[in-house]
Amino acid sequence: MEMDLPSDRPHGAAPAVAPVNAPDPASWSSAREALQEIAWLHEVQPETLDALAAEALLHRVPAGSVLLEQAETPVFAQFLLAGSIELLGIRNQVETLIELLLPVDLVIPAAVIGDQPYLMRARVYEEAHLLLIRAEAFREAIASDHAFCRAILGRQAAQFRRQVRMQKNLKLRSAEERVGCYLVALFGQSHTDIVRLPLEKRLIASQLGMTRETFSRALAGMAKFGMLIRGDVLHIEDAAAARARFPLDPLIDGPEPIKPFQDRKA
């Protein structure tokens, strides 16, 4: 079963984010097939996946739709299969971006596991394909299936480590260093000297813990380090100078792969 929701996006369609490895939504005809495609669930028993699929539905949501609000109690465990989701903190009607969630991942699983209120709002950035599993069935599978429990712990561990990296970036680097290292990491993933920013500038600024104005000033100052920004395009004029001024730290800037726990072999 697949559901569509109308969009309430106030500011038009969002640009695409950087491509990631994710299942192809066109290949799913059922919740069971979608579960089968999630790499970090491959060790889970088929019977458990069958039981979860019986309590699940596929859900396609347009950009701008609010999936859940702060203080709501989870009804479903939500697996992001394709697209992207903004996780937002809200206070006095002011939003701040906590993280942009990319597939394949769980949407605020800690609240679902603990049956606690959400601490963030979740809003779709790019059209999202979701797998929704009834929260109680999700918790029952964690309690009854060791492999499923390990897989969810692996996701929780990766999310925690991502947040630690973000906090270290915010607290140990100046605004200029945060912007410079972000750009160096960005062109480090490319084989060309021209790279398009993967997100709107407001989102990048929020992720880096600064206002849009501070971010714009920092971007303008990158020219003296061999990096020029024109619109949303990064031009690399002196990669060596940029890397020398903004060296990357693998304990801050490194990737955080999903590594499901494995059984110890005798």
PDB file of C-alpha atoms in Angstrom:
ATOM      1  CA  MET A   1       0.000   0.000   0.000  1.00  0.00           C
ATOM      2  CA  GLU A   2       1.297   3.460  -0.845  1.00  0.00           C
ATOM      3  CA  MET A   3      -0.151   6.785   0.268  1.00  0.00           C
ATOM      4  CA  ASP A   4       0.355  10.317  -1.051  1.00  0.00           C
ATOM      5  CA  LEU A   5      -0.071  13.455   1.017  1.00  0.00           C
ATOM      6  CA  PRO A   6      -0.700  16.981  -0.313  1.00  0.00           C
ATOM      7  CA  SER A   7       2.185  19.414   0.014  1.00  0.00           C
ATOM      8  CA  ASP A   8       2.142  22.475   2.260  1.00  0.00           C
ATOM      9  CA  ARG A   9       5.602  23.679   1.173  1.00  0.00           C
ATOM     10  CA  PRO A  10       5.613  27.496   1.339  1.00  0.00           C
ATOM     11  CA  HIS A  11       8.623  28.219  -0.853  1.00  0.00           C
ATOM     12  CA  GLY A  12       8.579  26.039  -3.959  1.00  0.00           C
ATOM     13  CA  ALA A  13      10.415  22.867  -4.815  1.00  0.00           C
ATOM     14  CA  ALA A  14      13.758  22.242  -3.182  1.00  0.00           C
ATOM     15  CA  PRO A  15      16.905  21.514  -5.157  1.00  0.00           C
ATOM     16  CA  ALA A  16      18.339  18.029  -5.063  1.00  0.00           C
ATOM     17  CA  VAL A  17      20.764  17.081  -2.358  1.00  0.00           C
ATOM     18  CA  ALA A  18      23.924  15.124  -2.993  1.00  0.00           C
ATOM     19  CA  PRO A  19      23.155  11.636  -4.323  1.00  0.00           C
ATOM     20  CA  VAL A  20      23.421   8.772  -1.875  1.00  0.00           C
ATOM     21  CA  ASN A  21      23.192   5.018  -2.156  1.00  0.00           C
ATOM     22  CA  ALA A  22      19.571   4.097  -1.534  1.00  0.00           C
ATOM     23  CA  PRO A  23      17.034   1.588  -2.799  1.00  0.00           C
ATOM     24  CA  ASP A  24      15.170   2.478  -5.971  1.00  0.00           C
ATOM     25  CA  PRO A  25      11.585   3.469  -5.038  1.00  0.00           C
ATOM     26  CA  ALA A  26      10.346   2.261  -8.421  1.00  0.00           C
ATOM     27  CA  SER A  27      11.357  -1.289  -7.496  1.00  0.00           C
ATOM     28  CA  TRP A  28       9.040  -1.609  -4.480  1.00  0.00           C
ATOM     29  CA  SER A  29       5.602  -3.114  -4.850  1.00  0.00           C
ATOM     30  CA  SER A  30       5.102  -3.809  -1.147  1.00  0.00           C
ATOM     31  CA  ALA A  31       6.375  -2.948   2.318  1.00  0.00           C
ATOM     32  CA  ARG A  32       7.960  -6.408   2.465  1.00  0.00           C
ATOM     33  CA  GLU A  33      10.036  -5.717  -0.655  1.00  0.00           C
ATOM     34  CA  ALA A  34      11.137  -2.345   0.742  1.00  0.00           C
ATOM     35  CA  LEU A  35      12.314  -4.004   3.974  1.00  0.00           C
ATOM     36  CA  GLN A  36      14.188  -6.578   1.926  1.00  0.00           C
ATOM     37  CA  GLU A  37      16.119  -3.793   0.153  1.00  0.00           C
ATOM     38  CA  ILE A  38      17.460  -2.163   3.343  1.00  0.00           C
ATOM     39  CA  ALA A  39      21.068  -3.363   3.551  1.00  0.00           C
ATOM     40  CA  TRP A  40      21.406  -3.082   7.319  1.00  0.00           C
ATOM     41  CA  LEU A  41      18.406  -5.398   7.826  1.00  0.00           C
ATOM     42  CA  HIS A  42      19.844  -8.274   5.787  1.00  0.00           C
ATOM     43  CA  GLU A  43      20.649 -10.334   8.905  1.00  0.00           C
ATOM     44  CA  VAL A  44      17.082 -10.114  10.207  1.00  0.00           C
ATOM     45  CA  GLN A  45      15.006 -13.287  10.069  1.00  0.00           C
ATOM     46  CA  PRO A  46      12.423 -13.409   7.230  1.00  0.00           C
ATOM     47  CA  GLU A  47       9.694 -14.152   9.776  1.00  0.00           C
ATOM     48  CA  THR A  48      10.427 -10.885  11.571  1.00  0.00           C
ATOM     49  CA  LEU A  49      10.374  -8.924   8.309  1.00  0.00           C
ATOM     50  CA  ASP A  50       7.069 -10.599   7.418  1.00  0.00           C
ATOM     51  CA  ALA A  51       5.581  -9.573  10.767  1.00  0.00           C
ATOM     52  CA  LEU A  52       6.827  -5.994  10.389  1.00  0.00           C
ATOM     53  CA  ALA A  53       5.518  -5.762   6.820  1.00  0.00           C
ATOM     54  CA  ALA A  54       2.080  -6.827   8.031  1.00  0.00           C
ATOM     55  CA  GLU A  55       2.049  -3.707  10.235  1.00  0.00           C
ATOM     56  CA  ALA A  56       3.564  -1.369   7.624  1.00  0.00           C
ATOM     57  CA  LEU A  57       2.729   0.794   4.646  1.00  0.00           C
ATOM     58  CA  LEU A  58       4.671   2.702   2.008  1.00  0.00           C
ATOM     59  CA  HIS A  59       4.226   6.444   2.126  1.00  0.00           C
ATOM     60  CA  ARG A  60       5.223   9.071  -0.454  1.00  0.00           C
ATOM     61  CA  VAL A  61       5.301  12.655   0.830  1.00  0.00           C
ATOM     62  CA  PRO A  62       5.842  15.861  -1.212  1.00  0.00           C
ATOM     63  CA  ALA A  63       8.488  18.451  -0.372  1.00  0.00           C
ATOM     64  CA  GLY A  64       7.427  20.829   2.392  1.00  0.00           C
ATOM     65  CA  SER A  65       5.071  18.443   4.179  1.00  0.00           C
ATOM     66  CA  VAL A  66       5.426  18.244   7.959  1.00  0.00           C
ATOM     67  CA  LEU A  67       5.765  14.604   8.993  1.00  0.00           C
ATOM     68  CA  LEU A  68       5.650  15.116  12.730  1.00  0.00           C
ATOM     69  CA  GLU A  69       5.757  17.856  15.339  1.00  0.00           C
ATOM     70  CA  GLN A  70       7.642  18.372  18.561  1.00  0.00           C
ATOM     71  CA  ALA A  71       5.865  16.881  21.594  1.00  0.00           C
ATOM     72  CA  GLU A  72       3.857  14.393  19.526  1.00  0.00           C
ATOM     73  CA  THR A  73       4.025  10.765  20.652  1.00  0.00           C
ATOM     74  CA  PRO A  74       5.132   8.390  17.882  1.00  0.00           C
ATOM     75  CA  VAL A  75       2.483   6.285  16.179  1.00  0.00           C
ATOM     76  CA  PHE A  76       4.854   4.823  13.585  1.00  0.00           C
ATOM     77  CA  ALA A  77       8.530   4.037  13.218  1.00  0.00           C
ATOM     78  CA  GLN A  78       9.502   5.843  10.015  1.00  0.00           C
ATOM     79  CA  PHE A  79      12.203   4.549   7.657  1.00  0.00           C
ATOM     80  CA  LEU A  80      13.432   7.141   5.148  1.00  0.00           C
ATOM     81  CA  LEU A  81      14.016   5.160   1.943  1.00  0.00           C
ATOM     82  CA  ALA A  82      14.506   8.010  -0.557  1.00  0.00           C
ATOM     83  CA  GLY A  83      14.493  11.818  -0.504  1.00  0.00           C
ATOM     84  CA  SER A  84      15.545  13.925   2.486  1.00  0.00           C
ATOM     85  CA  ILE A  85      14.038  15.292   5.697  1.00  0.00           C
ATOM     86  CA  GLU A  86      14.821  18.389   7.765  1.00  0.00           C
ATOM     87  CA  LEU A  87      14.965  17.720  11.511  1.00  0.00           C
ATOM     88  CA  LEU A  88      14.162  21.048  13.162  1.00  0.00           C
ATOM     89  CA  GLY A  89      14.262  22.445  16.673  1.00  0.00           C
ATOM     90  CA  ILE A  90      11.490  24.967  17.429  1.00  0.00           C
ATOM     91  CA  ARG A  91      11.278  27.633  20.140  1.00  0.00           C
ATOM     92  CA  ASN A  92       8.951  30.637  20.140  1.00  0.00           C
ATOM     93  CA  GLN A  93       8.106  30.028  16.464  1.00  0.00           C
ATOM     94  CA  VAL A  94      11.816  30.143  15.526  1.00  0.00           C
ATOM     95  CA  GLU A  95      13.175  27.128  13.632  1.00  0.00           C
ATOM     96  CA  THR A  96      16.736  25.867  13.556  1.00  0.00           C
ATOM     97  CA  LEU A  97      18.006  22.949  11.519  1.00  0.00           C
ATOM     98  CA  ILE A  98      19.427  20.153  13.655  1.00  0.00           C
ATOM     99  CA  GLU A  99      20.191  17.765  10.816  1.00  0.00           C
ATOM    100  CA  LEU A 100      19.270  16.978   7.231  1.00  0.00           C
ATOM    101  CA  LEU A 101      18.409  13.279   7.225  1.00  0.00           C
ATOM    102  CA  LEU A 102      19.376  11.231   4.164  1.00  0.00           C
ATOM    103  CA  PRO A 103      18.439   7.659   3.214  1.00  0.00           C
ATOM    104  CA  VAL A 104      18.457   4.986   4.287  1.00  0.00           C
ATOM    105  CA  ASP A 105      17.814   5.992   7.899  1.00  0.00           C
ATOM    106  CA  LEU A 106      15.294   6.081  10.729  1.00  0.00           C
ATOM    107  CA  VAL A 107      13.412   9.274  11.592  1.00  0.00           C
ATOM    108  CA  ILE A 108      14.040  10.094  15.277  1.00  0.00           C
ATOM    109  CA  PRO A 109      14.040   6.446  16.398  1.00  0.00           C
ATOM    110  CA  ALA A 110      14.875   7.249  20.039  1.00  0.00           C
ATOM    111  CA  ALA A 111      11.373   8.638  20.564  1.00  0.00           C
ATOM    112  CA  VAL A 112       9.802   5.528  19.031  1.00  0.00           C
ATOM    113  CA  ILE A 113      11.937   3.089  21.027  1.00  0.00           C
ATOM    114  CA  GLY A 114      11.232   4.878  24.308  1.00  0.00           C
ATOM    115  CA  ASP A 115       7.602   5.728  23.492  1.00  0.00           C
ATOM    116  CA  GLN A 116       8.487   9.337  24.312  1.00  0.00           C
ATOM    117  CA  PRO A 117       7.467  12.671  22.717  1.00  0.00           C
ATOM    118  CA  TYR A 118       9.472  13.840  19.720  1.00  0.00           C
ATOM    119  CA  LEU A 119      12.005  16.564  20.517  1.00  0.00           C
ATOM    120  CA  MET A 120      12.077  17.844  16.926  1.00  0.00           C
ATOM    121  CA  ARG A 121       9.834  18.658  13.993  1.00  0.00           C
ATOM    122  CA  ALA A 122      10.410  16.627  10.820  1.00  0.00           C
ATOM    123  CA  ARG A 123       9.681  18.312   7.467  1.00  0.00           C
ATOM    124  CA  VAL A 124      10.277  16.881   4.019  1.00  0.00           C
ATOM    125  CA  TYR A 125      13.004  18.699   2.063  1.00  0.00           C
ATOM    126  CA  GLU A 126      13.059  16.538  -1.071  1.00  0.00           C
ATOM    127  CA  GLU A 127      10.067  14.342  -1.907  1.00  0.00           C
ATOM    128  CA  ALA A 128      10.370  11.462   0.532  1.00  0.00           C
ATOM    129  CA  HIS A 129       9.547   7.781   0.224  1.00  0.00           C
ATOM    130  CA  LEU A 130       8.918   6.338   3.658  1.00  0.00           C
ATOM    131  CA  LEU A 131       8.152   2.984   5.170  1.00  0.00           C
ATOM    132  CA  LEU A 132       5.889   3.370   8.199  1.00  0.00           C
ATOM    133  CA  ILE A 133       5.727   0.546  10.742  1.00  0.00           C
ATOM    134  CA  ARG A 134       3.318   0.659  13.669  1.00  0.00           C
ATOM    135  CA  ALA A 135       5.373   1.781  16.673  1.00  0.00           C
ATOM    136  CA  GLU A 136       4.237  -1.046  18.946  1.00  0.00           C
ATOM    137  CA  ALA A 137       5.125  -3.672  16.327  1.00  0.00           C
ATOM    138  CA  PHE A 138       8.536  -2.016  15.895  1.00  0.00           C
ATOM    139  CA  ARG A 139       9.208  -2.196  19.639  1.00  0.00           C
ATOM    140  CA  GLU A 140       8.017  -5.810  19.787  1.00  0.00           C
ATOM    141  CA  ALA A 141      10.452  -6.756  16.997  1.00  0.00           C
ATOM    142  CA  ILE A 142      13.323  -5.105  18.884  1.00  0.00           C
ATOM    143  CA  ALA A 143      12.421  -7.099  21.994  1.00  0.00           C
ATOM    144  CA  SER A 144      11.970 -10.438  20.237  1.00  0.00           C
ATOM    145  CA  ASP A 145      14.526 -10.528  17.395  1.00  0.00           C
ATOM    146  CA  HIS A 146      18.192 -10.207  18.333  1.00  0.00           C
ATOM    147  CA  ALA A 147      19.342  -9.424  14.770  1.00  0.00           C
ATOM    148  CA  PHE A 148      16.729  -6.686  14.369  1.00  0.00           C
ATOM    149  CA  CYS A 149      17.730  -5.222  17.737  1.00  0.00           C
ATOM    150  CA  ARG A 150      21.395  -5.161  16.649  1.00  0.00           C
ATOM    151  CA  ALA A 151      20.465  -3.442  13.377  1.00  0.00           C
ATOM    152  CA  ILE A 152      18.526  -0.707  15.178  1.00  0.00           C
ATOM    153  CA  LEU A 153      21.360  -0.269  17.694  1.00  0.00           C
ATOM    154  CA  GLY A 154      23.712   0.177  14.744  1.00  0.00           C
ATOM    155  CA  ARG A 155      21.520   2.956  13.384  1.00  0.00           C
ATOM    156  CA  GLN A 156      21.312   4.624  16.782  1.00  0.00           C
ATOM    157  CA  ALA A 157      25.096   4.424  17.150  1.00  0.00           C
ATOM    158  CA  ALA A 158      25.674   6.016  13.735  1.00  0.00           C
ATOM    159  CA  GLN A 159      23.216   8.831  14.518  1.00  0.00           C
ATOM    160  CA  PHE A 160      24.861   9.496  17.883  1.00  0.00           C
ATOM    161  CA  ARG A 161      28.340   9.607  16.349  1.00  0.00           C
ATOM    162  CA  ARG A 162      27.091  12.015  13.655  1.00  0.00           C
ATOM    163  CA  GLN A 163      25.797  14.357  16.342  1.00  0.00           C
ATOM    164  CA  VAL A 164      29.126  14.207  18.216  1.00  0.00           C
ATOM    165  CA  ARG A 165      30.961  15.166  15.012  1.00  0.00           C
ATOM    166  CA  MET A 166      28.563  18.074  14.500  1.00  0.00           C
ATOM    167  CA  GLN A 167      29.032  19.305  18.077  1.00  0.00           C
ATOM    168  CA  LYS A 168      32.823  19.118  17.797  1.00  0.00           C
ATOM    169  CA  ASN A 169      32.670  21.077  14.547  1.00  0.00           C
ATOM    170  CA  LEU A 170      30.519  23.774  16.187  1.00  0.00           C
ATOM    171  CA  LYS A 171      32.480  24.061  19.425  1.00  0.00           C
ATOM    172  CA  LEU A 172      36.089  23.577  18.290  1.00  0.00           C
ATOM    173  CA  ARG A 173      36.174  25.649  15.086  1.00  0.00           C
ATOM    174  CA  SER A 174      35.581  29.292  14.267  1.00  0.00           C
ATOM    175  CA  ALA A 175      32.881  30.266  11.773  1.00  0.00           C
ATOM    176  CA  GLU A 176      35.543  30.728   9.085  1.00  0.00           C
ATOM    177  CA  GLU A 177      37.010  27.294   9.815  1.00  0.00           C
ATOM    178  CA  ARG A 178      33.587  25.623   9.719  1.00  0.00           C
ATOM    179  CA  VAL A 179      32.811  27.124   6.320  1.00  0.00           C
ATOM    180  CA  GLY A 180      36.285  26.432   4.932  1.00  0.00           C
ATOM    181  CA  CYS A 181      36.314  22.807   6.071  1.00  0.00           C
ATOM    182  CA  TYR A 182      32.796  22.299   4.698  1.00  0.00           C
ATOM    183  CA  LEU A 183      33.933  23.519   1.270  1.00  0.00           C
ATOM    184  CA  VAL A 184      37.182  21.529   1.333  1.00  0.00           C
ATOM    185  CA  ALA A 185      35.228  18.378   2.190  1.00  0.00           C
ATOM    186  CA  LEU A 186      32.785  19.185  -0.597  1.00  0.00           C
ATOM    187  CA  PHE A 187      35.355  19.500  -3.371  1.00  0.00           C
ATOM    188  CA  GLY A 188      37.321  16.618  -1.897  1.00  0.00           C
ATOM    189  CA  GLN A 189      34.454  14.362  -2.977  1.00  0.00           C
ATOM    190  CA  SER A 190      34.649  15.629  -6.560  1.00  0.00           C
ATOM    191  CA  HIS A 191      37.148  15.172  -9.390  1.00  0.00           C
ATOM    192  CA  THR A 192      36.557  18.615 -10.890  1.00  0.00           C
ATOM    193  CA  ASP A 193      37.428  22.173  -9.879  1.00  0.00           C
ATOM    194  CA  ILE A 194      33.794  23.307 -10.081  1.00  0.00           C
ATOM    195  CA  VAL A 195      31.298  21.992  -7.524  1.00  0.00           C
ATOM    196  CA  ARG A 196      27.671  22.959  -6.952  1.00  0.00           C
ATOM    197  CA  LEU A 197      26.555  23.480  -3.360  1.00  0.00           C
ATOM    198  CA  PRO A 198      24.325  20.499  -2.526  1.00  0.00           C
ATOM    199  CA  LEU A 199      21.851  22.449  -0.362  1.00  0.00           C
ATOM    200  CA  GLU A 200      20.244  25.850  -0.076  1.00  0.00           C
ATOM    201  CA  LYS A 201      22.583  28.311   1.616  1.00  0.00           C
ATOM    202  CA  ARG A 202      20.137  28.811   4.497  1.00  0.00           C
ATOM    203  CA  LEU A 203      20.363  25.093   5.304  1.00  0.00           C
ATOM    204  CA  ILE A 204      24.150  24.975   5.081  1.00  0.00           C
ATOM    205  CA  ALA A 205      24.380  28.040   7.336  1.00  0.00           C
ATOM    206  CA  SER A 206      22.044  26.458   9.876  1.00  0.00           C
ATOM    207  CA  GLN A 207      23.978  23.183   9.855  1.00  0.00           C
ATOM    208  CA  LEU A 208      27.186  25.137  10.456  1.00  0.00           C
ATOM    209  CA  GLY A 209      25.649  27.045  13.363  1.00  0.00           C
ATOM    210  CA  MET A 210      25.515  30.559  11.920  1.00  0.00           C
ATOM    211  CA  THR A 211      23.147  33.061  10.361  1.00  0.00           C
ATOM    212  CA  ARG A 212      22.754  33.332   6.609  1.00  0.00           C
ATOM    213  CA  GLU A 213      24.511  36.720   6.755  1.00  0.00           C
ATOM    214  CA  THR A 214      27.527  35.336   8.640  1.00  0.00           C
ATOM    215  CA  PHE A 215      27.699  32.442   6.194  1.00  0.00           C
ATOM    216  CA  SER A 216      27.650  34.823   3.217  1.00  0.00           C
ATOM    217  CA  ARG A 217      30.484  36.911   4.694  1.00  0.00           C
ATOM    218  CA  ALA A 218      32.529  33.787   5.353  1.00  0.00           C
ATOM    219  CA  LEU A 219      31.967  32.592   1.781  1.00  0.00           C
ATOM    220  CA  ALA A 220      33.183  35.931   0.438  1.00  0.00           C
ATOM    221  CA  GLY A 221      36.362  35.561   2.505  1.00  0.00           C
ATOM    222  CA  MET A 222      37.214  32.181   0.984  1.00  0.00           C
ATOM    223  CA  ALA A 223      38.675  33.817  -2.149  1.00  0.00           C
ATOM    224  CA  LYS A 224      42.010  34.470  -0.435  1.00  0.00           C
ATOM    225  CA  PHE A 225      42.296  30.739   0.231  1.00  0.00           C
ATOM    226  CA  GLY A 226      41.712  29.701  -3.368  1.00  0.00           C
ATOM    227  CA  MET A 227      37.947  29.106  -3.239  1.00  0.00           C
ATOM    228  CA  LEU A 228      35.426  31.327  -5.049  1.00  0.00           C
ATOM    229  CA  ILE A 229      31.640  31.115  -4.718  1.00  0.00           C
ATOM    230  CA  ARG A 230      29.487  32.425  -7.536  1.00  0.00           C
ATOM    231  CA  GLY A 231      25.816  31.904  -6.788  1.00  0.00           C
ATOM    232  CA  ASP A 232      25.611  28.296  -5.649  1.00  0.00           C
ATOM    233  CA  VAL A 233      28.727  27.143  -7.528  1.00  0.00           C
ATOM    234  CA  LEU A 234      32.120  26.627  -5.872  1.00  0.00           C
ATOM    235  CA  HIS A 235      35.173  27.295  -8.062  1.00  0.00           C
ATOM    236  CA  ILE A 236      38.466  25.813  -6.840  1.00  0.00           C
ATOM    237  CA  GLU A 237      41.381  28.010  -7.920  1.00  0.00           C
ATOM    238  CA  ASP A 238      44.027  26.737  -5.476  1.00  0.00           C
ATOM    239  CA  ALA A 239      43.153  23.408  -3.868  1.00  0.00           C
ATOM    240  CA  ALA A 240      46.518  23.151  -2.099  1.00  0.00           C
ATOM    241  CA  ALA A 241      46.069  26.537  -0.406  1.00  0.00           C
ATOM    242  CA  ALA A 242      42.537  25.641   0.663  1.00  0.00           C
ATOM    243  CA  ARG A 243      43.597  22.313   2.154  1.00  0.00           C
ATOM    244  CA  ALA A 244      46.566  23.912   3.925  1.00  0.00           C
ATOM    245  CA  ARG A 245      44.371  26.555   5.587  1.00  0.00           C
ATOM    246  CA  PHE A 246      41.467  24.208   6.351  1.00  0.00           C
ATOM    247  CA  PRO A 247      42.857  20.725   7.075  1.00  0.00           C
ATOM    248  CA  LEU A 248      40.175  18.119   7.591  1.00  0.00           C
ATOM    249  CA  ASP A 249      40.007  16.096  10.798  1.00  0.00           C
ATOM    250  CA  PRO A 250      38.848  12.483  10.309  1.00  0.00           C
ATOM    251  CA  LEU A 251      37.296  12.553  13.787  1.00  0.00           C
ATOM    252  CA  ILE A 252      35.132  15.519  12.777  1.00  0.00           C
ATOM    253  CA  ASP A 253      34.827  15.441   9.003  1.00  0.00           C
ATOM    254  CA  GLY A 254      35.084  11.727   8.283  1.00  0.00           C
ATOM    255  CA  PRO A 255      32.148   9.660   7.025  1.00  0.00           C
ATOM    256  CA  GLU A 256      29.925   7.772   9.439  1.00  0.00           C
ATOM    257  CA  PRO A 257      29.066   4.506   7.681  1.00  0.00           C
ATOM    258  CA  ILE A 258      26.271   2.259   8.878  1.00  0.00           C
ATOM    259  CA  LYS A 259      27.841  -0.859  10.368  1.00  0.00           C
ATOM    260  CA  PRO A 260      25.275  -3.277  11.804  1.00  0.00           C
ATOM    261  CA  PHE A 261      26.548  -5.253  14.762  1.00  0.00           C
ATOM    262  CA  GLN A 262      27.703  -8.761  13.909  1.00  0.00           C
ATOM    263  CA  ASP A 263      27.480 -11.921  15.978  1.00  0.00           C
ATOM    264  CA  ARG A 264      30.810 -12.992  17.470  1.00  0.00           C
ATOM    265  CA  LYS A 265      32.123 -16.163  15.888  1.00  0.00           C
ATOM    266  CA  ALA A 266      33.275 -18.982  18.123  1.00  0.00           C
TER     267      ALA A 266
END
